[in-house]
JSON list of C-alpha atoms in Angstrom, two decimals:
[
{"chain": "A", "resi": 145, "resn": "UNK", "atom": "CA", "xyz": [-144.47, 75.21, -181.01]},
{"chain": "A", "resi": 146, "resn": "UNK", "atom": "CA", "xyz": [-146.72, 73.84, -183.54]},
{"chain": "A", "resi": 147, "resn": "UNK", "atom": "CA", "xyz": [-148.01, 77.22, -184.33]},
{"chain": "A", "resi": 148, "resn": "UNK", "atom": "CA", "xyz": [-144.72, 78.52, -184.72]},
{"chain": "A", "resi": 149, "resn": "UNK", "atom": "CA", "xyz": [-143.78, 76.00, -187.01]},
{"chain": "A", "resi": 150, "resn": "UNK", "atom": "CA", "xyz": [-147.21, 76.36, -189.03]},
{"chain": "A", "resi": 151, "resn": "UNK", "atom": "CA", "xyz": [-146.68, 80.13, -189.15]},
{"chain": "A", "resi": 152, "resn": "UNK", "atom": "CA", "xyz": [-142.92, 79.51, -190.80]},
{"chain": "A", "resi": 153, "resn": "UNK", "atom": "CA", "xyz": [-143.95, 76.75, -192.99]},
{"chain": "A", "resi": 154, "resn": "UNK", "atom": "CA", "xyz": [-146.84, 78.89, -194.36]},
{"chain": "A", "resi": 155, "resn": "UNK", "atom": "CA", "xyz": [-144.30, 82.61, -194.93]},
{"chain": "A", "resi": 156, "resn": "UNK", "atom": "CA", "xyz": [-141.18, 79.86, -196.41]},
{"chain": "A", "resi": 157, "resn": "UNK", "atom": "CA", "xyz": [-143.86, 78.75, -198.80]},
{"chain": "A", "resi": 158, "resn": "UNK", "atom": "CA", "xyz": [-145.07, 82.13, -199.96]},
{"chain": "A", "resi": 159, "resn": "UNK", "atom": "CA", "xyz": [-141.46, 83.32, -199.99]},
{"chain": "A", "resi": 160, "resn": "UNK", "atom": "CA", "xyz": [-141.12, 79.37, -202.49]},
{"chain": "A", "resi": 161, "resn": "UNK", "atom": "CA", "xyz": [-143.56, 80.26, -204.67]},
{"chain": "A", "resi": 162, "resn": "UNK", "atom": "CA", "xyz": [-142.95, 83.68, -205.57]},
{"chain": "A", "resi": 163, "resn": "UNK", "atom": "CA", "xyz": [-139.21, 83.17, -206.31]},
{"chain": "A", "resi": 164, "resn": "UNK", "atom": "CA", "xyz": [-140.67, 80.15, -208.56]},
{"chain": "A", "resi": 165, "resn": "UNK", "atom": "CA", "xyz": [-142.58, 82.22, -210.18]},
{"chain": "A", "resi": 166, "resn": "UNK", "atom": "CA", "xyz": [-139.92, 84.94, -210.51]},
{"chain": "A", "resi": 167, "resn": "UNK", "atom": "CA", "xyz": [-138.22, 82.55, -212.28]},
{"chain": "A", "resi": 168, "resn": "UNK", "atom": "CA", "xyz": [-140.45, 81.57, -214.29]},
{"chain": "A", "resi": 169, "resn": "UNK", "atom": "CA", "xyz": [-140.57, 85.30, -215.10]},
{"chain": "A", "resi": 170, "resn": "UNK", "atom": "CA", "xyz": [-144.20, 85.42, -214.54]},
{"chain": "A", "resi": 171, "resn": "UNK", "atom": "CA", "xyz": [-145.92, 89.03, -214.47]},
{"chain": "A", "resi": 172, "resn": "UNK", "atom": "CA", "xyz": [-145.41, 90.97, -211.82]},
{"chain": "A", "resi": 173, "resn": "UNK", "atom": "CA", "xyz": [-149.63, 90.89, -211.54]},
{"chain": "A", "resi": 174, "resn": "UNK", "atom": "CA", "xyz": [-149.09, 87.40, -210.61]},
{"chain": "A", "resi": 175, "resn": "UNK", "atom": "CA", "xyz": [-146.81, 87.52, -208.17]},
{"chain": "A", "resi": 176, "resn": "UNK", "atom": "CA", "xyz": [-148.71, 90.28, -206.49]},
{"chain": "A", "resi": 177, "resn": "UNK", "atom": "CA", "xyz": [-152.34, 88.57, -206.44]},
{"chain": "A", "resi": 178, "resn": "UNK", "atom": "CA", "xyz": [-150.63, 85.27, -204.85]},
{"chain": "A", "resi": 179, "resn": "UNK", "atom": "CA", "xyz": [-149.22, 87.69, -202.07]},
{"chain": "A", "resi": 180, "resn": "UNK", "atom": "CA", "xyz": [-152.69, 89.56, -201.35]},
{"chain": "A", "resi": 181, "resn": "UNK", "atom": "CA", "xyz": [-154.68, 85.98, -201.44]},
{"chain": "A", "resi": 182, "resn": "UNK", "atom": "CA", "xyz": [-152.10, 83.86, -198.67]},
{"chain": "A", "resi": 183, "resn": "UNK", "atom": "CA", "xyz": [-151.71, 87.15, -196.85]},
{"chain": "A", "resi": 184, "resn": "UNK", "atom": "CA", "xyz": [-155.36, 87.48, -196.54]},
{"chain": "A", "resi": 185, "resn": "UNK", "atom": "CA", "xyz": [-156.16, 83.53, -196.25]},
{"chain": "A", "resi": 186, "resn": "UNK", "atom": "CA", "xyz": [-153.58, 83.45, -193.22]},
{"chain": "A", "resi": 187, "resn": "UNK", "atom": "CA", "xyz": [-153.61, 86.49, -191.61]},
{"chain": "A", "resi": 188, "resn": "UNK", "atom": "CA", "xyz": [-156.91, 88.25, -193.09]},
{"chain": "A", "resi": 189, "resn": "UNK", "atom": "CA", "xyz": [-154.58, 90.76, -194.01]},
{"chain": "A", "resi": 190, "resn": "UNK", "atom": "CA", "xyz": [-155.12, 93.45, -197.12]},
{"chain": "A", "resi": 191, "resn": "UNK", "atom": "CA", "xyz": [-152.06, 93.96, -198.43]},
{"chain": "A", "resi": 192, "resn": "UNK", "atom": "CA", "xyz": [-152.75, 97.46, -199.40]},
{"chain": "A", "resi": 193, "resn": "UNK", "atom": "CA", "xyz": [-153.63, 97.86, -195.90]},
{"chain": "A", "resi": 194, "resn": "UNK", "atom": "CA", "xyz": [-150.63, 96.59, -194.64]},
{"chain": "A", "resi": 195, "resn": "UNK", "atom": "CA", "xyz": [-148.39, 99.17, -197.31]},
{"chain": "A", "resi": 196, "resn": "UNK", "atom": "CA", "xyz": [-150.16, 102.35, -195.87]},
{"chain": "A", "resi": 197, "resn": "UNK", "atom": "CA", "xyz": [-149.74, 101.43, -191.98]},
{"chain": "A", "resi": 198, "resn": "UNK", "atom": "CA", "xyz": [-147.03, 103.84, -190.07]},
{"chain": "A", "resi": 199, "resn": "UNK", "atom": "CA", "xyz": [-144.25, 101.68, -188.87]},
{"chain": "A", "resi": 200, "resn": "UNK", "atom": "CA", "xyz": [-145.30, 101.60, -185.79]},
{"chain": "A", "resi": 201, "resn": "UNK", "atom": "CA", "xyz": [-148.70, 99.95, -186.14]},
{"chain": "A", "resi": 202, "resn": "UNK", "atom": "CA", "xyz": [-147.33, 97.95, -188.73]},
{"chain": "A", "resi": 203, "resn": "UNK", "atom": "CA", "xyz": [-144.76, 96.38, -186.34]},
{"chain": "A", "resi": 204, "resn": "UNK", "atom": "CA", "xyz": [-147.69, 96.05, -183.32]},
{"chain": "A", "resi": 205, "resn": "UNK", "atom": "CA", "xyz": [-149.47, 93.74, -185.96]},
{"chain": "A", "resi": 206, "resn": "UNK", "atom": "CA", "xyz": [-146.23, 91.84, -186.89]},
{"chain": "A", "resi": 207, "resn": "UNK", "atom": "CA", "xyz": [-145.76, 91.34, -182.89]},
{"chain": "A", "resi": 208, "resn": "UNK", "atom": "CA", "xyz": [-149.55, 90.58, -182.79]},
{"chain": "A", "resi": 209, "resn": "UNK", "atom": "CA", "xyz": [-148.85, 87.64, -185.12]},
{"chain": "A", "resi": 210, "resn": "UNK", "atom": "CA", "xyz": [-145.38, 86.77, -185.81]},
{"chain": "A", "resi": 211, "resn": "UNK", "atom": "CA", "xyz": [-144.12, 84.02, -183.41]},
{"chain": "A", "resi": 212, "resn": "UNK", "atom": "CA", "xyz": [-140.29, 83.70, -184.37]},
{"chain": "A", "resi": 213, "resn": "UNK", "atom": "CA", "xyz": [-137.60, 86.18, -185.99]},
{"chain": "A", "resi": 214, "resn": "UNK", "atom": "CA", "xyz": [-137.49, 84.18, -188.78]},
{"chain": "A", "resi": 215, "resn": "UNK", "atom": "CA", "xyz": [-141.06, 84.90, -189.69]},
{"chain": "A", "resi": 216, "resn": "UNK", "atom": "CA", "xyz": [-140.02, 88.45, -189.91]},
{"chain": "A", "resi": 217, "resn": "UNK", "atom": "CA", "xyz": [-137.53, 87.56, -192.30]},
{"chain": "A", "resi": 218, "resn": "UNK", "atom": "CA", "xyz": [-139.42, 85.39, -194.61]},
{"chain": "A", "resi": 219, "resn": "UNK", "atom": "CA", "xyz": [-142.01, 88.18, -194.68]},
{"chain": "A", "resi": 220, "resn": "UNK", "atom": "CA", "xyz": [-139.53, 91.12, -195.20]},
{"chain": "A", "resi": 221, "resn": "UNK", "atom": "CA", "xyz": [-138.45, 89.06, -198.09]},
{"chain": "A", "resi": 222, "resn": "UNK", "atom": "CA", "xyz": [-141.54, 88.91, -199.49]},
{"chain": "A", "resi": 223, "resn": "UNK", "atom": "CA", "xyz": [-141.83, 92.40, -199.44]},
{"chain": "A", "resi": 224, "resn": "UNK", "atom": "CA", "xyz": [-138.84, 92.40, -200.88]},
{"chain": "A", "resi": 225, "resn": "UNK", "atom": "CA", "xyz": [-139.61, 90.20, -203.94]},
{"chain": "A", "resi": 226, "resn": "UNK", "atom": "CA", "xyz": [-142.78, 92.56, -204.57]},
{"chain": "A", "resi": 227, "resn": "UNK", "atom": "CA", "xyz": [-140.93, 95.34, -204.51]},
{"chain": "A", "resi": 228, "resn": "UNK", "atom": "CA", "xyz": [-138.31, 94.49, -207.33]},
{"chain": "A", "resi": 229, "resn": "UNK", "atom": "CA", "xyz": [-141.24, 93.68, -209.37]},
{"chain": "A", "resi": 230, "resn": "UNK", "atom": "CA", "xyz": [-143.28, 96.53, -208.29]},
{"chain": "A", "resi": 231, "resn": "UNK", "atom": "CA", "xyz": [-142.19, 98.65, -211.51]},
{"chain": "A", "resi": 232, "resn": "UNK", "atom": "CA", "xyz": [-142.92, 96.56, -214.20]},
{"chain": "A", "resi": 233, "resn": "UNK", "atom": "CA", "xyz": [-146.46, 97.22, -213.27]},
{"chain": "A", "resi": 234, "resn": "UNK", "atom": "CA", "xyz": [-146.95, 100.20, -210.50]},
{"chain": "A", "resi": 235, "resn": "UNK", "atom": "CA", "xyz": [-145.65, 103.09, -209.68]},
{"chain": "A", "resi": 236, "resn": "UNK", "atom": "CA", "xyz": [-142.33, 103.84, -207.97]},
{"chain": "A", "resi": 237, "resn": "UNK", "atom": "CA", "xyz": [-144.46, 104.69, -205.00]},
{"chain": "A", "resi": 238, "resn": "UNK", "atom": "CA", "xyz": [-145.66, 101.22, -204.76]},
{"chain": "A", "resi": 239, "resn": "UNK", "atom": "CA", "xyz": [-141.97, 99.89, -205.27]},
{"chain": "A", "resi": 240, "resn": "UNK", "atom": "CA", "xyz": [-140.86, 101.82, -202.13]},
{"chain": "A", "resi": 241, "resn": "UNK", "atom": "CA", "xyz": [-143.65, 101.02, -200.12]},
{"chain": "A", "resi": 242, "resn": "UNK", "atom": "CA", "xyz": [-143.14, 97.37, -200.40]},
{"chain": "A", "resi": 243, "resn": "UNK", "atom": "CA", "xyz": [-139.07, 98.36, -199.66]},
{"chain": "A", "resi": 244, "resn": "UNK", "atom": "CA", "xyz": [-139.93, 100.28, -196.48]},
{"chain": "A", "resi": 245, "resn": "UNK", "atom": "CA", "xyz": [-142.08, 97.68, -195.50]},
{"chain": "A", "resi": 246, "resn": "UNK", "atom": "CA", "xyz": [-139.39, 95.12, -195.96]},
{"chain": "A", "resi": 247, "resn": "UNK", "atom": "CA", "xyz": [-136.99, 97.31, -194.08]},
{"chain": "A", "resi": 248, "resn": "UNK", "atom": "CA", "xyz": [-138.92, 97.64, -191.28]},
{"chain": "A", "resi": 249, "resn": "UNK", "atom": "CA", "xyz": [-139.60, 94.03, -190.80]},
{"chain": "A", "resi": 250, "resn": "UNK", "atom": "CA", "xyz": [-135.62, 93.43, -190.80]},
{"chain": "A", "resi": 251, "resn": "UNK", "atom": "CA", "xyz": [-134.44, 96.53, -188.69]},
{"chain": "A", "resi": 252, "resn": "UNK", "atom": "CA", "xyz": [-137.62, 95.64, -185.84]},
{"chain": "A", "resi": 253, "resn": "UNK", "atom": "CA", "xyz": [-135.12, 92.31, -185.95]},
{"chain": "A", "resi": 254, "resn": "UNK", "atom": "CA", "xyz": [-131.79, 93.50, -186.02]},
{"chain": "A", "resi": 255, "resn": "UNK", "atom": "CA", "xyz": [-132.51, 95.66, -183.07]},
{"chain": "A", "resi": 256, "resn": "UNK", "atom": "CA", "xyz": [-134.92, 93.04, -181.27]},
{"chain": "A", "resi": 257, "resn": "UNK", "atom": "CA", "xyz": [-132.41, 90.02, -182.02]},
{"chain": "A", "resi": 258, "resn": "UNK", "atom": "CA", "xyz": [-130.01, 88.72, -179.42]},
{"chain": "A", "resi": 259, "resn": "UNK", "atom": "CA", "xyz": [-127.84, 87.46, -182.28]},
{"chain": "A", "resi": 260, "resn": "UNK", "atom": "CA", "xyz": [-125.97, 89.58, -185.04]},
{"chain": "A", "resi": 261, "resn": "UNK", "atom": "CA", "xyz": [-126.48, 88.55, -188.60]},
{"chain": "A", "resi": 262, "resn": "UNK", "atom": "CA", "xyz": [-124.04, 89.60, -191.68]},
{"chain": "A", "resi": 263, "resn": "UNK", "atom": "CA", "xyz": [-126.63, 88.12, -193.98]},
{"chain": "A", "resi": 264, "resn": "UNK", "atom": "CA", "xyz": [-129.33, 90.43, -192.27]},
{"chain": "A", "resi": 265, "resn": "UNK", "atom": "CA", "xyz": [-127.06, 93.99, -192.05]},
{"chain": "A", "resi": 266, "resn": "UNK", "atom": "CA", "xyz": [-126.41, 93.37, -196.04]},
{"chain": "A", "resi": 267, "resn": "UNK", "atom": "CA", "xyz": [-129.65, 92.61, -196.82]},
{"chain": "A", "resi": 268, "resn": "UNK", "atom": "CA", "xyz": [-130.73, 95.93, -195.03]},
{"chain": "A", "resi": 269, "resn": "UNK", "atom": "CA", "xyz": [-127.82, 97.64, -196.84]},
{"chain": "A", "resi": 270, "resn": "UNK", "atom": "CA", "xyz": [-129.29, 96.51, -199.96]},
{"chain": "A", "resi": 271, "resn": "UNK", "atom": "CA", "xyz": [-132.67, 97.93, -199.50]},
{"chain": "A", "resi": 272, "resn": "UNK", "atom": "CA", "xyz": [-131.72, 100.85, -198.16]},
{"chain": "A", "resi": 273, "resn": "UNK", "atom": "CA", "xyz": [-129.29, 101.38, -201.07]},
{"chain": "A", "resi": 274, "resn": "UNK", "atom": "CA", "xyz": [-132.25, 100.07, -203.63]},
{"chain": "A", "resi": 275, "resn": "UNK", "atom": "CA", "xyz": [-134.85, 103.12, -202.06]},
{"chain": "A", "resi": 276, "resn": "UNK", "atom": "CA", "xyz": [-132.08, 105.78, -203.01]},
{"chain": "A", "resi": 277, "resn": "UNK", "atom": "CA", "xyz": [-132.45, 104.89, -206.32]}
]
């Protein structure tokens, strides 16, 4: 339980302190190098790695170390976040990437989940409707 609660804490602050600094309206090169150093602090994940993995191996690593649906969330948000800032500074490559990644996370959840979320289904909506774009 303890890591569970460790793991949430750790993704709810990332998720705090990028939407801080969003609105702040700090540089997107910000917000990205305080995603790549928790990721990699916590996980000892490369974020670029992370972009380039096919779902599936990307999910095995989210089962790997992910203890709660929630986590999923909080992380799919973060890709989220990156991604809307993504263009300021990258290419629209990079801004998908971070959206597929992000709609991965919450799909693997909306099928894996027991209970149905509105707030989930619209936030996949979104994304999906963002990466047409």
């Amino acid at each position: 339980m303890d890591q569970i609660n460790e793991l949430g804490l750790f993704i709810a602050k990332l998720l705090g302190r990028l939407r801080n600094m969003e609105q702040e309206q700090e540089e997107g090169d910000l917000l990205l190098a305080e995603a790549k150093d928790a990721l990699v602090v916590q996980f000892g994940w490369e974020l670029e790695d992370l972009l380039f993995m096919d779902d599936a191996a990307f999910i095995g690593l989210m089962e790997e170390n992910l203890l709660a649906e929630d986590h999923y969330e909080k992380l799919a948000e973060v890709f989220h976040v990156l991604g809307d800032h993504a263009l300021e500074h990258q290419t629209l490559l990079r801004k998908e990437l971070y959206y597929e990644k992000a709609l991965c996370l919450l799909k693997y959840v909306d099928k894996q989940s027991s209970n149905y979320s509105m707030m989930r289904r619209d936030k996949i909506v979104a994304l999906e409707v963002k990466m047409k774009y």
